[in-house]
Amino acid sequence: MLLNFIKCKAQIIAASCVYLGQMLGGFVLSWTAPVIPKLDDKTQSPLTQPLSDIEKSLLASVLYITGFAGLFFASWLSNTKGRKPTLILGSTIVLISFLVLAYSTNFASLLVGRLICGLGVGQIAVINMIYIGEIASTNIRGIFLSTLDILQTCGSLLLVSSGPYVSYKMLNYIGATVTLFSVLALLLIPESPVFYVIKDDEKNVKATLERLDRVSEMKEIFDLNKDRVVTSAKDDWRELFTSKCNRRGLLIMTTIMSLQYLSGMLVVQFFVTSIFEIAKSSIKPEIATIIIGCTQLSGGLIVPFVIENAGRRRLLLGSTALCCVSMTIFGLYFYLKHIQAPIVDTIQWLPLTVLVVFFLSNNMGFGTIPSTLTGEMFTGNVRGKGAALVTCISWAFGFAVTTVFNTMLTELGPHYMFWFFASTCGLAFIFTLFFVPETQGKSLVEIQEMLNK
C-alpha cells in the first residue's frame, strides 16, 4: 500500500487540495449545533429578537433548498467549463455566505446567508465525489473517496470544538478563513482527465494523465469515455435512464443515500447540543458534542485502511446493523425518561455512550461508503448528472426530516423519532444485503460492465 501511495503522489496532492473544500461541508452542516445556543443567549446573540423553533429548524434545513440548484448547476457547469472551475466557484460562493452570516442582525439576513451557503455547498458536494473518482487510480480510488468523509468530519470537529469558546462573529470568520484557503488550493489542481475526454481533447487528456502519473491508463480511460460521448453527448439525461448500468446505479444510490439521510445522521449532528440538553446527560452538552466529533473522526479514519480489503458491502452491512441497534437503545432511553422510570437517574451516561457507538459505526460505513459508491456507479458523461440527481433526491428527504425534527420532537416525543431512525437503518441493512454490489478492486470499466449484466 505504501508503494501505491508513493507512485500516486501527484494524485494525493490534487486530492488534498480538494479535501479542504470537503471540510467546508462539515463546517456548514454542523453550523447550527454551536450557533443555535448562541442565538438563544441574549448576551451572545447578534439578533434583535429571539428565534422560534421553526426558524431554528429552517436555519438547518434551508441549505437543501439552494443546494438543489447548486447540484444541477454544478452538473451542467462541470461538463461545459470543467470540474476545476466549478469547485472554485462553489468555494467562492461559500466564502461570500460566511461574510453575510458574520454581519447578520436578524433572521432574514441569516436565512439569506444560509441560502447562499447551500448554493455553494451543493456544487462542492457533487463535484468533489466526481473529481476524486476521476483522478484516482483503481487501487486507491476507494481510499481517496472515503477520505472525503474524514475531511468533512474534520470540518465538523473544527466547528464544534471552537464554537462554544468564540463569539458568533469569530466563528463565521473561521469558516471564511478555511474557505479562502480552499479557493487558493483549488487553483493548483489539474482538470479532470475525463472532462477533456468529454471535450474530445486528446492532447490535454495525455497532459493531465502525465501530471497525475496515470499515463499507462490513458487508452482505457479515453476509449471508454469517448464511446460514451460519441453515442450520447446530445442526450445525457436520456442515457442516465435508458442505459442499464446507469439506471441500476441510479436506483441503488438513490435508495441507499435517501435511507442515509433518513437515518438521523445529519439531524442529530445539526441539533446534537440541544439533544444532550433534552436528555439531561451527566456530560455537559458542549463537551459531549466535541466527544461526538472526535468519535466521528476516529470512525472515518479507520475506513481508508480497510475499505480495499474488507470491501464496501461488508462495511455497509456492519455499519447499518450497529446504527440500528444504537438508535433503538437511544429511543428506549428517551421512552424510559418519558414514563419517568427511576432507572433513568442511574443511566445518565447512556446518551453519550449510545451516540458514540452510533457515530463511530456510522462513519465506518453508512456515513462514508455511499459517497464512495456514487463516485463509481455512473459512466463518465452522465456522472455529474447522476450524482446530482442522487444527491438532490436524498437531500429532499434530509430537508423534510430536518425541518420537522424540532416540531416532531415536541409533538411525538424523542423516543418515536429515534425509533424511526432505527427502522430506517434496518431497512438500509436489508437493501444492502440484497441489492448493493461489491465494487472493491474493480476499475470503473469493470463496475459498469457488472451493472450491465
Short mmCIF file of C-alpha atoms in Angstrom, two decimals:
data_model
loop_
_atom_site.label_atom_id
_atom_site.label_comp_id
_atom_site.label_asym_id
_atom_site.label_seq_id
_atom_site.Cartn_x
_atom_site.Cartn_y
_atom_site.Cartn_z
CA MET A 1 0.00 0.00 0.00
CA LEU A 2 2.84 2.40 0.84
CA LEU A 3 4.35 1.78 -2.61
CA ASN A 4 1.00 2.62 -4.19
CA PHE A 5 0.92 5.95 -2.39
CA ILE A 6 4.49 6.81 -3.40
CA LYS A 7 3.60 6.17 -7.05
CA CYS A 8 0.46 8.30 -6.73
CA LYS A 9 1.91 11.38 -5.01
CA ALA A 10 0.59 13.73 -7.71
CA GLN A 11 -2.92 12.35 -7.19
CA ILE A 12 -2.52 12.75 -3.42
CA ILE A 13 -1.56 16.42 -3.81
CA ALA A 14 -4.53 17.12 -6.08
CA ALA A 15 -6.92 15.27 -3.77
CA SER A 16 -5.56 17.12 -0.72
CA CYS A 17 -6.41 20.45 -2.31
CA VAL A 18 -9.98 19.24 -2.91
CA TYR A 19 -10.26 17.90 0.65
CA LEU A 20 -10.11 21.45 2.04
CA GLY A 21 -13.40 22.11 0.27
CA GLN A 22 -14.86 18.99 1.84
CA MET A 23 -14.03 20.42 5.27
CA LEU A 24 -16.40 23.24 4.42
CA GLY A 25 -19.22 20.72 4.08
CA GLY A 26 -18.73 19.52 7.66
CA PHE A 27 -18.37 23.06 8.97
CA VAL A 28 -21.51 24.26 7.20
CA LEU A 29 -23.66 21.21 8.04
CA SER A 30 -22.78 21.40 11.76
CA TRP A 31 -23.02 25.20 11.91
CA THR A 32 -26.32 25.18 13.80
CA ALA A 33 -25.02 22.95 16.64
CA PRO A 34 -22.98 25.69 18.41
CA VAL A 35 -24.76 28.65 16.80
CA ILE A 36 -28.35 27.94 17.99
CA PRO A 37 -27.33 28.11 21.70
CA LYS A 38 -25.53 31.40 20.98
CA LEU A 39 -28.60 32.85 19.27
CA ASP A 40 -30.71 31.79 22.29
CA ASP A 41 -28.32 33.62 24.65
CA LYS A 42 -29.12 37.34 24.77
CA THR A 43 -25.55 38.15 25.82
CA GLN A 44 -24.08 36.46 22.72
CA SER A 45 -26.78 36.77 20.04
CA PRO A 46 -26.36 39.45 17.35
CA LEU A 47 -30.12 39.28 16.69
CA THR A 48 -32.62 41.91 17.81
CA GLN A 49 -35.22 39.26 18.74
CA PRO A 50 -35.17 35.52 19.62
CA LEU A 51 -35.85 32.78 17.08
CA SER A 52 -38.85 30.44 17.09
CA ASP A 53 -38.47 26.63 16.86
CA ILE A 54 -39.49 26.72 13.19
CA GLU A 55 -36.91 29.43 12.43
CA LYS A 56 -34.20 27.37 14.13
CA SER A 57 -35.13 24.31 12.05
CA LEU A 58 -35.14 26.41 8.87
CA LEU A 59 -31.60 27.63 9.54
CA ALA A 60 -30.53 23.98 9.47
CA SER A 61 -32.70 22.76 6.60
CA VAL A 62 -32.72 25.76 4.25
CA LEU A 63 -29.31 24.67 2.91
CA TYR A 64 -31.08 21.96 0.96
CA ILE A 65 -33.29 24.40 -0.98
CA THR A 66 -30.48 26.23 -2.78
CA GLY A 67 -28.38 23.09 -2.53
CA PHE A 68 -30.71 21.51 -5.10
CA ALA A 69 -29.99 24.35 -7.52
CA GLY A 70 -26.27 24.09 -6.80
CA LEU A 71 -26.27 20.36 -7.58
CA PHE A 72 -27.79 20.68 -11.05
CA PHE A 73 -25.94 23.86 -11.90
CA ALA A 74 -22.71 22.07 -11.00
CA SER A 75 -23.56 19.02 -13.12
CA TRP A 76 -24.07 21.31 -16.15
CA LEU A 77 -21.10 23.59 -15.47
CA SER A 78 -18.69 20.72 -14.80
CA ASN A 79 -19.38 19.25 -18.25
CA THR A 80 -19.17 22.60 -20.07
CA LYS A 81 -16.43 24.53 -18.24
CA GLY A 82 -14.77 21.79 -16.22
CA ARG A 83 -14.68 20.25 -12.76
CA LYS A 84 -11.99 22.65 -11.51
CA PRO A 85 -13.80 25.96 -12.28
CA THR A 86 -16.98 24.53 -10.75
CA LEU A 87 -15.19 23.74 -7.48
CA ILE A 88 -13.57 27.18 -7.37
CA LEU A 89 -16.91 28.90 -7.94
CA GLY A 90 -18.60 26.79 -5.26
CA SER A 91 -15.97 27.67 -2.64
CA THR A 92 -16.14 31.37 -3.57
CA ILE A 93 -19.91 31.35 -3.02
CA VAL A 94 -19.43 29.76 0.43
CA LEU A 95 -16.88 32.46 1.28
CA ILE A 96 -19.46 35.16 0.49
CA SER A 97 -22.05 33.36 2.63
CA PHE A 98 -19.83 33.35 5.72
CA LEU A 99 -19.31 37.11 5.40
CA VAL A 100 -23.10 37.61 5.14
CA LEU A 101 -23.66 35.43 8.22
CA ALA A 102 -20.95 37.22 10.20
CA TYR A 103 -22.75 40.55 9.86
CA SER A 104 -26.34 39.30 10.15
CA THR A 105 -28.55 41.00 12.75
CA ASN A 106 -31.94 39.41 12.04
CA PHE A 107 -33.48 36.13 10.91
CA ALA A 108 -33.94 37.30 7.31
CA SER A 109 -30.23 38.03 6.83
CA LEU A 110 -29.30 34.74 8.50
CA LEU A 111 -31.63 32.97 6.08
CA VAL A 112 -30.05 34.72 3.09
CA GLY A 113 -26.58 33.74 4.30
CA ARG A 114 -27.57 30.10 4.66
CA LEU A 115 -29.32 30.09 1.27
CA ILE A 116 -26.14 31.41 -0.40
CA CYS A 117 -24.13 28.83 1.51
CA GLY A 118 -26.35 26.00 0.28
CA LEU A 119 -25.78 27.03 -3.34
CA GLY A 120 -22.00 26.75 -2.93
CA VAL A 121 -22.03 23.58 -0.84
CA GLY A 122 -24.34 21.92 -3.38
CA GLN A 123 -21.71 22.47 -6.07
CA ILE A 124 -18.86 21.27 -3.89
CA ALA A 125 -20.71 18.18 -2.62
CA VAL A 126 -21.36 16.64 -6.02
CA ILE A 127 -18.18 17.67 -7.87
CA ASN A 128 -15.80 16.58 -5.11
CA MET A 129 -17.05 12.99 -5.49
CA ILE A 130 -16.82 13.15 -9.27
CA TYR A 131 -13.37 14.76 -9.38
CA ILE A 132 -11.78 12.38 -6.87
CA GLY A 133 -13.32 9.36 -8.61
CA GLU A 134 -11.90 10.51 -11.96
CA ILE A 135 -8.34 11.43 -10.95
CA ALA A 136 -7.62 8.43 -8.70
CA SER A 137 -6.14 5.12 -9.87
CA THR A 138 -8.26 2.00 -9.35
CA ASN A 139 -6.18 0.59 -6.49
CA ILE A 140 -6.56 3.72 -4.34
CA ARG A 141 -9.86 5.17 -5.56
CA GLY A 142 -11.84 3.75 -2.63
CA ILE A 143 -9.34 5.17 -0.14
CA PHE A 144 -9.46 8.61 -1.75
CA LEU A 145 -13.26 8.71 -1.91
CA SER A 146 -13.74 7.53 1.68
CA THR A 147 -11.25 10.18 2.84
CA LEU A 148 -13.72 12.83 1.66
CA ASP A 149 -15.90 11.98 4.65
CA ILE A 150 -12.94 12.14 7.02
CA LEU A 151 -12.27 15.72 5.97
CA GLN A 152 -15.97 16.56 6.27
CA THR A 153 -15.81 15.25 9.83
CA CYS A 154 -12.69 17.36 10.44
CA GLY A 155 -14.67 20.44 9.38
CA SER A 156 -17.45 19.49 11.78
CA LEU A 157 -14.96 18.88 14.59
CA LEU A 158 -13.26 22.23 13.97
CA LEU A 159 -16.66 23.90 14.35
CA VAL A 160 -17.91 22.12 17.49
CA SER A 161 -14.55 22.35 19.26
CA SER A 162 -14.13 26.07 18.63
CA GLY A 163 -17.78 27.15 18.51
CA PRO A 164 -18.57 27.17 22.25
CA TYR A 165 -15.45 29.21 23.04
CA VAL A 166 -15.51 32.00 20.44
CA SER A 167 -18.01 34.71 19.57
CA TYR A 168 -20.66 34.26 16.89
CA LYS A 169 -18.85 36.61 14.53
CA MET A 170 -15.45 34.95 15.10
CA LEU A 171 -16.97 31.54 14.35
CA ASN A 172 -18.02 32.75 10.91
CA TYR A 173 -14.60 34.34 10.37
CA ILE A 174 -13.05 30.90 11.00
CA GLY A 175 -15.33 29.44 8.32
CA ALA A 176 -14.39 32.23 5.91
CA THR A 177 -10.67 31.61 6.52
CA VAL A 178 -10.96 27.87 5.77
CA THR A 179 -12.91 28.74 2.61
CA LEU A 180 -10.27 31.23 1.43
CA PHE A 181 -7.55 28.59 1.78
CA SER A 182 -9.77 26.17 -0.16
CA VAL A 183 -10.12 28.61 -3.07
CA LEU A 184 -6.35 29.17 -3.20
CA ALA A 185 -5.62 25.43 -3.06
CA LEU A 186 -8.05 24.67 -5.89
CA LEU A 187 -6.10 26.98 -8.19
CA LEU A 188 -3.26 24.41 -8.04
CA ILE A 189 -5.15 21.28 -9.11
CA PRO A 190 -5.25 19.86 -12.67
CA GLU A 191 -8.53 19.49 -14.54
CA SER A 192 -10.08 16.01 -14.54
CA PRO A 193 -8.88 13.90 -17.49
CA VAL A 194 -12.46 12.70 -18.06
CA PHE A 195 -13.58 16.30 -18.73
CA TYR A 196 -11.04 16.54 -21.54
CA VAL A 197 -12.25 13.19 -22.91
CA ILE A 198 -15.80 14.56 -22.96
CA LYS A 199 -14.45 17.53 -24.92
CA ASP A 200 -12.54 15.14 -27.23
CA ASP A 201 -9.28 16.90 -26.31
CA GLU A 202 -6.73 14.07 -26.55
CA LYS A 203 -3.76 16.40 -26.07
CA ASN A 204 -4.96 17.63 -22.68
CA VAL A 205 -6.06 14.13 -21.67
CA LYS A 206 -2.49 12.94 -22.11
CA ALA A 207 -1.01 16.00 -20.38
CA THR A 208 -3.30 15.62 -17.37
CA LEU A 209 -2.68 11.88 -17.05
CA GLU A 210 1.06 12.53 -17.19
CA ARG A 211 0.70 15.09 -14.41
CA LEU A 212 -1.26 12.54 -12.37
CA ASP A 213 1.20 9.69 -13.09
CA ARG A 214 -1.53 7.70 -14.90
CA VAL A 215 -0.23 7.61 -18.49
CA SER A 216 -0.46 3.80 -18.55
CA GLU A 217 -4.26 4.09 -18.14
CA MET A 218 -4.74 6.56 -21.00
CA LYS A 219 -6.11 4.15 -23.60
CA GLU A 220 -8.62 2.58 -21.21
CA ILE A 221 -9.91 5.97 -19.98
CA PHE A 222 -10.05 7.55 -23.42
CA ASP A 223 -11.68 4.62 -25.21
CA LEU A 224 -14.35 4.06 -22.56
CA ASN A 225 -15.46 7.66 -22.20
CA LYS A 226 -15.03 8.59 -25.87
CA ASP A 227 -17.50 5.87 -26.80
CA ARG A 228 -19.98 7.36 -24.36
CA VAL A 229 -19.51 10.86 -25.74
CA VAL A 230 -19.99 9.79 -29.36
CA THR A 231 -23.18 7.86 -28.64
CA SER A 232 -24.88 10.14 -26.16
CA ALA A 233 -23.42 13.61 -25.81
CA LYS A 234 -26.65 15.14 -27.17
CA ASP A 235 -28.87 13.46 -24.62
CA ASP A 236 -27.01 12.63 -21.41
CA TRP A 237 -30.19 12.73 -19.36
CA ARG A 238 -31.82 10.10 -21.56
CA GLU A 239 -28.82 7.80 -21.22
CA LEU A 240 -28.96 8.14 -17.43
CA PHE A 241 -32.35 6.40 -17.55
CA THR A 242 -32.06 4.18 -20.65
CA SER A 243 -28.57 2.72 -20.13
CA LYS A 244 -28.90 -0.36 -17.92
CA CYS A 245 -25.72 0.27 -15.91
CA ASN A 246 -26.64 3.91 -15.25
CA ARG A 247 -30.25 3.03 -14.41
CA ARG A 248 -29.21 0.36 -11.92
CA GLY A 249 -26.59 2.65 -10.42
CA LEU A 250 -29.19 5.41 -10.06
CA LEU A 251 -31.68 3.10 -8.32
CA ILE A 252 -29.08 1.69 -5.93
CA MET A 253 -27.56 5.05 -5.00
CA THR A 254 -30.87 6.93 -4.71
CA THR A 255 -32.20 4.31 -2.30
CA ILE A 256 -29.14 3.93 -0.09
CA MET A 257 -28.42 7.67 0.12
CA SER A 258 -32.07 8.52 0.84
CA LEU A 259 -32.04 5.99 3.68
CA GLN A 260 -28.78 7.55 4.88
CA TYR A 261 -30.42 10.97 5.18
CA LEU A 262 -33.48 9.44 6.88
CA SER A 263 -31.31 7.61 9.41
CA GLY A 264 -30.90 10.67 11.63
CA MET A 265 -27.22 11.07 10.89
CA LEU A 266 -27.36 14.74 9.90
CA VAL A 267 -30.34 15.70 12.05
CA VAL A 268 -28.56 14.52 15.20
CA GLN A 269 -25.43 16.33 14.03
CA PHE A 270 -27.41 19.56 13.43
CA PHE A 271 -29.06 19.51 16.87
CA VAL A 272 -26.64 17.44 18.96
CA THR A 273 -26.14 20.16 21.59
CA SER A 274 -29.92 20.60 22.01
CA ILE A 275 -30.43 16.81 22.17
CA PHE A 276 -28.00 16.50 25.07
CA GLU A 277 -29.78 19.32 26.88
CA ILE A 278 -33.10 17.45 26.50
CA ALA A 279 -31.50 14.14 27.56
CA LYS A 280 -30.18 15.67 30.81
CA SER A 281 -26.96 13.75 30.29
CA SER A 282 -24.34 13.75 33.04
CA ILE A 283 -21.88 15.24 30.49
CA LYS A 284 -22.01 18.95 29.60
CA PRO A 285 -23.58 19.37 26.12
CA GLU A 286 -20.62 21.30 24.65
CA ILE A 287 -18.15 18.66 25.90
CA ALA A 288 -20.35 15.80 24.65
CA THR A 289 -20.51 17.49 21.23
CA ILE A 290 -16.70 17.57 20.99
CA ILE A 291 -16.51 13.90 22.04
CA ILE A 292 -19.01 13.03 19.31
CA GLY A 293 -16.89 14.93 16.76
CA CYS A 294 -13.76 13.04 17.81
CA THR A 295 -15.69 9.77 17.57
CA GLN A 296 -16.81 10.58 14.03
CA LEU A 297 -13.22 11.33 13.06
CA SER A 298 -11.96 8.08 14.63
CA GLY A 299 -14.52 6.02 12.72
CA GLY A 300 -13.75 7.79 9.46
CA LEU A 301 -10.01 7.30 9.87
CA ILE A 302 -10.45 3.54 10.01
CA VAL A 303 -12.29 3.28 6.68
CA PRO A 304 -9.43 4.17 4.24
CA PHE A 305 -7.25 1.47 5.77
CA VAL A 306 -9.84 -1.31 5.45
CA ILE A 307 -12.07 -0.34 2.52
CA GLU A 308 -9.90 -2.01 -0.16
CA ASN A 309 -9.55 -5.17 1.95
CA ALA A 310 -12.87 -5.56 3.77
CA GLY A 311 -14.89 -4.22 0.83
CA ARG A 312 -17.63 -1.62 0.58
CA ARG A 313 -20.54 -4.02 1.07
CA ARG A 314 -19.31 -5.67 4.29
CA LEU A 315 -18.56 -2.30 5.89
CA LEU A 316 -22.01 -1.05 4.92
CA LEU A 317 -23.75 -4.11 6.37
CA GLY A 318 -21.90 -3.96 9.69
CA SER A 319 -22.38 -0.22 9.99
CA THR A 320 -26.15 -0.18 9.30
CA ALA A 321 -26.70 -3.03 11.79
CA LEU A 322 -24.87 -1.18 14.58
CA CYS A 323 -26.63 2.10 13.75
CA CYS A 324 -29.98 0.33 14.01
CA VAL A 325 -29.17 -1.13 17.43
CA SER A 326 -27.78 2.13 18.83
CA MET A 327 -30.78 4.23 17.69
CA THR A 328 -33.14 1.63 19.16
CA ILE A 329 -31.40 1.90 22.54
CA PHE A 330 -31.35 5.71 22.31
CA GLY A 331 -35.10 5.71 21.73
CA LEU A 332 -35.55 3.35 24.69
CA TYR A 333 -33.65 5.78 26.94
CA PHE A 334 -35.99 8.62 25.99
CA TYR A 335 -39.02 6.34 26.46
CA LEU A 336 -37.88 5.50 29.99
CA LYS A 337 -37.37 9.20 30.61
CA HIS A 338 -40.85 9.90 29.21
CA ILE A 339 -42.51 7.48 31.64
CA GLN A 340 -40.26 8.79 34.44
CA ALA A 341 -38.70 5.40 35.16
CA PRO A 342 -36.43 5.58 38.25
CA ILE A 343 -33.61 3.83 36.38
CA VAL A 344 -33.03 6.95 34.25
CA ASP A 345 -31.20 8.67 37.13
CA THR A 346 -28.61 5.87 37.17
CA ILE A 347 -28.01 5.70 33.39
CA GLN A 348 -27.45 9.36 32.52
CA TRP A 349 -24.19 8.23 30.92
CA LEU A 350 -26.16 6.26 28.31
CA PRO A 351 -26.99 9.06 25.80
CA LEU A 352 -23.33 9.88 25.18
CA THR A 353 -22.34 6.20 25.06
CA VAL A 354 -25.06 5.35 22.54
CA LEU A 355 -24.28 8.33 20.29
CA VAL A 356 -20.58 7.46 20.40
CA VAL A 357 -21.45 3.96 19.13
CA PHE A 358 -23.84 5.40 16.54
CA PHE A 359 -21.41 7.91 15.06
CA LEU A 360 -18.44 5.55 15.26
CA SER A 361 -20.30 2.82 13.37
CA ASN A 362 -21.93 5.35 11.03
CA ASN A 363 -18.61 6.83 9.96
CA MET A 364 -17.18 3.35 9.44
CA GLY A 365 -19.71 2.61 6.71
CA PHE A 366 -23.19 4.08 6.39
CA GLY A 367 -21.96 7.67 6.54
CA THR A 368 -18.98 7.18 4.21
CA ILE A 369 -19.47 4.29 1.77
CA PRO A 370 -22.41 5.79 -0.19
CA SER A 371 -20.21 8.73 -1.24
CA THR A 372 -17.57 6.28 -2.45
CA LEU A 373 -20.13 4.28 -4.43
CA THR A 374 -21.65 7.40 -6.01
CA GLY A 375 -18.25 8.27 -7.46
CA GLU A 376 -18.06 4.80 -9.05
CA MET A 377 -21.53 3.97 -10.35
CA PHE A 378 -22.04 6.08 -13.50
CA THR A 379 -20.44 6.44 -16.92
CA GLY A 380 -18.22 9.49 -17.45
CA ASN A 381 -20.57 11.69 -19.45
CA VAL A 382 -23.53 11.30 -17.05
CA ARG A 383 -21.58 11.04 -13.79
CA GLY A 384 -22.25 14.68 -12.92
CA LYS A 385 -25.99 14.40 -13.63
CA GLY A 386 -26.30 11.03 -11.91
CA ALA A 387 -24.51 12.20 -8.77
CA ALA A 388 -26.54 15.45 -8.78
CA LEU A 389 -29.87 13.62 -9.09
CA VAL A 390 -28.97 11.10 -6.37
CA THR A 391 -27.84 13.87 -4.03
CA CYS A 392 -30.90 16.01 -4.83
CA ILE A 393 -33.39 13.23 -4.00
CA SER A 394 -31.57 12.30 -0.79
CA TRP A 395 -31.31 15.96 0.20
CA ALA A 396 -35.09 16.29 -0.27
CA PHE A 397 -35.52 13.66 2.43
CA GLY A 398 -32.89 15.41 4.53
CA PHE A 399 -34.74 18.72 4.16
CA ALA A 400 -38.05 17.18 5.24
CA VAL A 401 -36.63 15.41 8.29
CA THR A 402 -34.57 18.40 9.41
CA THR A 403 -37.44 20.87 9.01
CA VAL A 404 -39.91 18.87 11.10
CA PHE A 405 -37.41 17.48 13.64
CA ASN A 406 -37.88 20.11 16.35
CA THR A 407 -41.67 20.05 15.98
CA MET A 408 -41.86 16.23 15.98
CA LEU A 409 -39.53 16.12 18.96
CA THR A 410 -42.09 18.16 20.89
CA GLU A 411 -45.29 16.65 19.47
CA LEU A 412 -44.37 12.94 19.35
CA GLY A 413 -41.51 12.73 21.80
CA PRO A 414 -37.82 11.91 21.18
CA HIS A 415 -38.32 8.16 21.58
CA TYR A 416 -40.55 7.87 18.50
CA MET A 417 -38.14 9.96 16.42
CA PHE A 418 -35.15 7.81 17.30
CA TRP A 419 -37.08 4.58 16.77
CA PHE A 420 -37.97 5.90 13.31
CA PHE A 421 -34.26 6.44 12.64
CA ALA A 422 -33.57 2.89 13.88
CA SER A 423 -36.10 1.40 11.46
CA THR A 424 -34.52 3.35 8.58
CA CYS A 425 -31.11 1.90 9.44
CA GLY A 426 -32.69 -1.55 9.48
CA LEU A 427 -34.14 -1.00 6.00
CA ALA A 428 -30.70 0.12 4.79
CA PHE A 429 -29.21 -3.15 6.09
CA ILE A 430 -31.81 -5.22 4.21
CA PHE A 431 -31.40 -3.22 0.98
CA THR A 432 -27.59 -3.54 1.13
CA LEU A 433 -27.84 -7.28 1.74
CA PHE A 434 -29.93 -7.91 -1.38
CA PHE A 435 -29.14 -5.13 -3.86
CA VAL A 436 -25.81 -3.32 -3.29
CA PRO A 437 -22.95 -4.86 -5.35
CA GLU A 438 -19.32 -5.09 -4.26
CA THR A 439 -17.03 -2.74 -6.22
CA GLN A 440 -13.83 -3.47 -4.32
CA GLY A 441 -10.79 -3.80 -6.61
CA LYS A 442 -12.79 -3.13 -9.78
CA SER A 443 -11.99 -0.40 -12.31
CA LEU A 444 -14.74 2.00 -13.40
CA VAL A 445 -14.97 -0.04 -16.63
CA GLU A 446 -15.47 -3.31 -14.76
CA ILE A 447 -18.11 -1.75 -12.48
CA GLN A 448 -20.11 -0.55 -15.49
CA GLU A 449 -19.83 -4.00 -17.12
CA MET A 450 -21.04 -5.61 -13.87
CA LEU A 451 -24.05 -3.28 -13.68
CA ASN A 452 -24.91 -4.05 -17.32
CA LYS A 453 -25.36 -7.77 -16.63
#
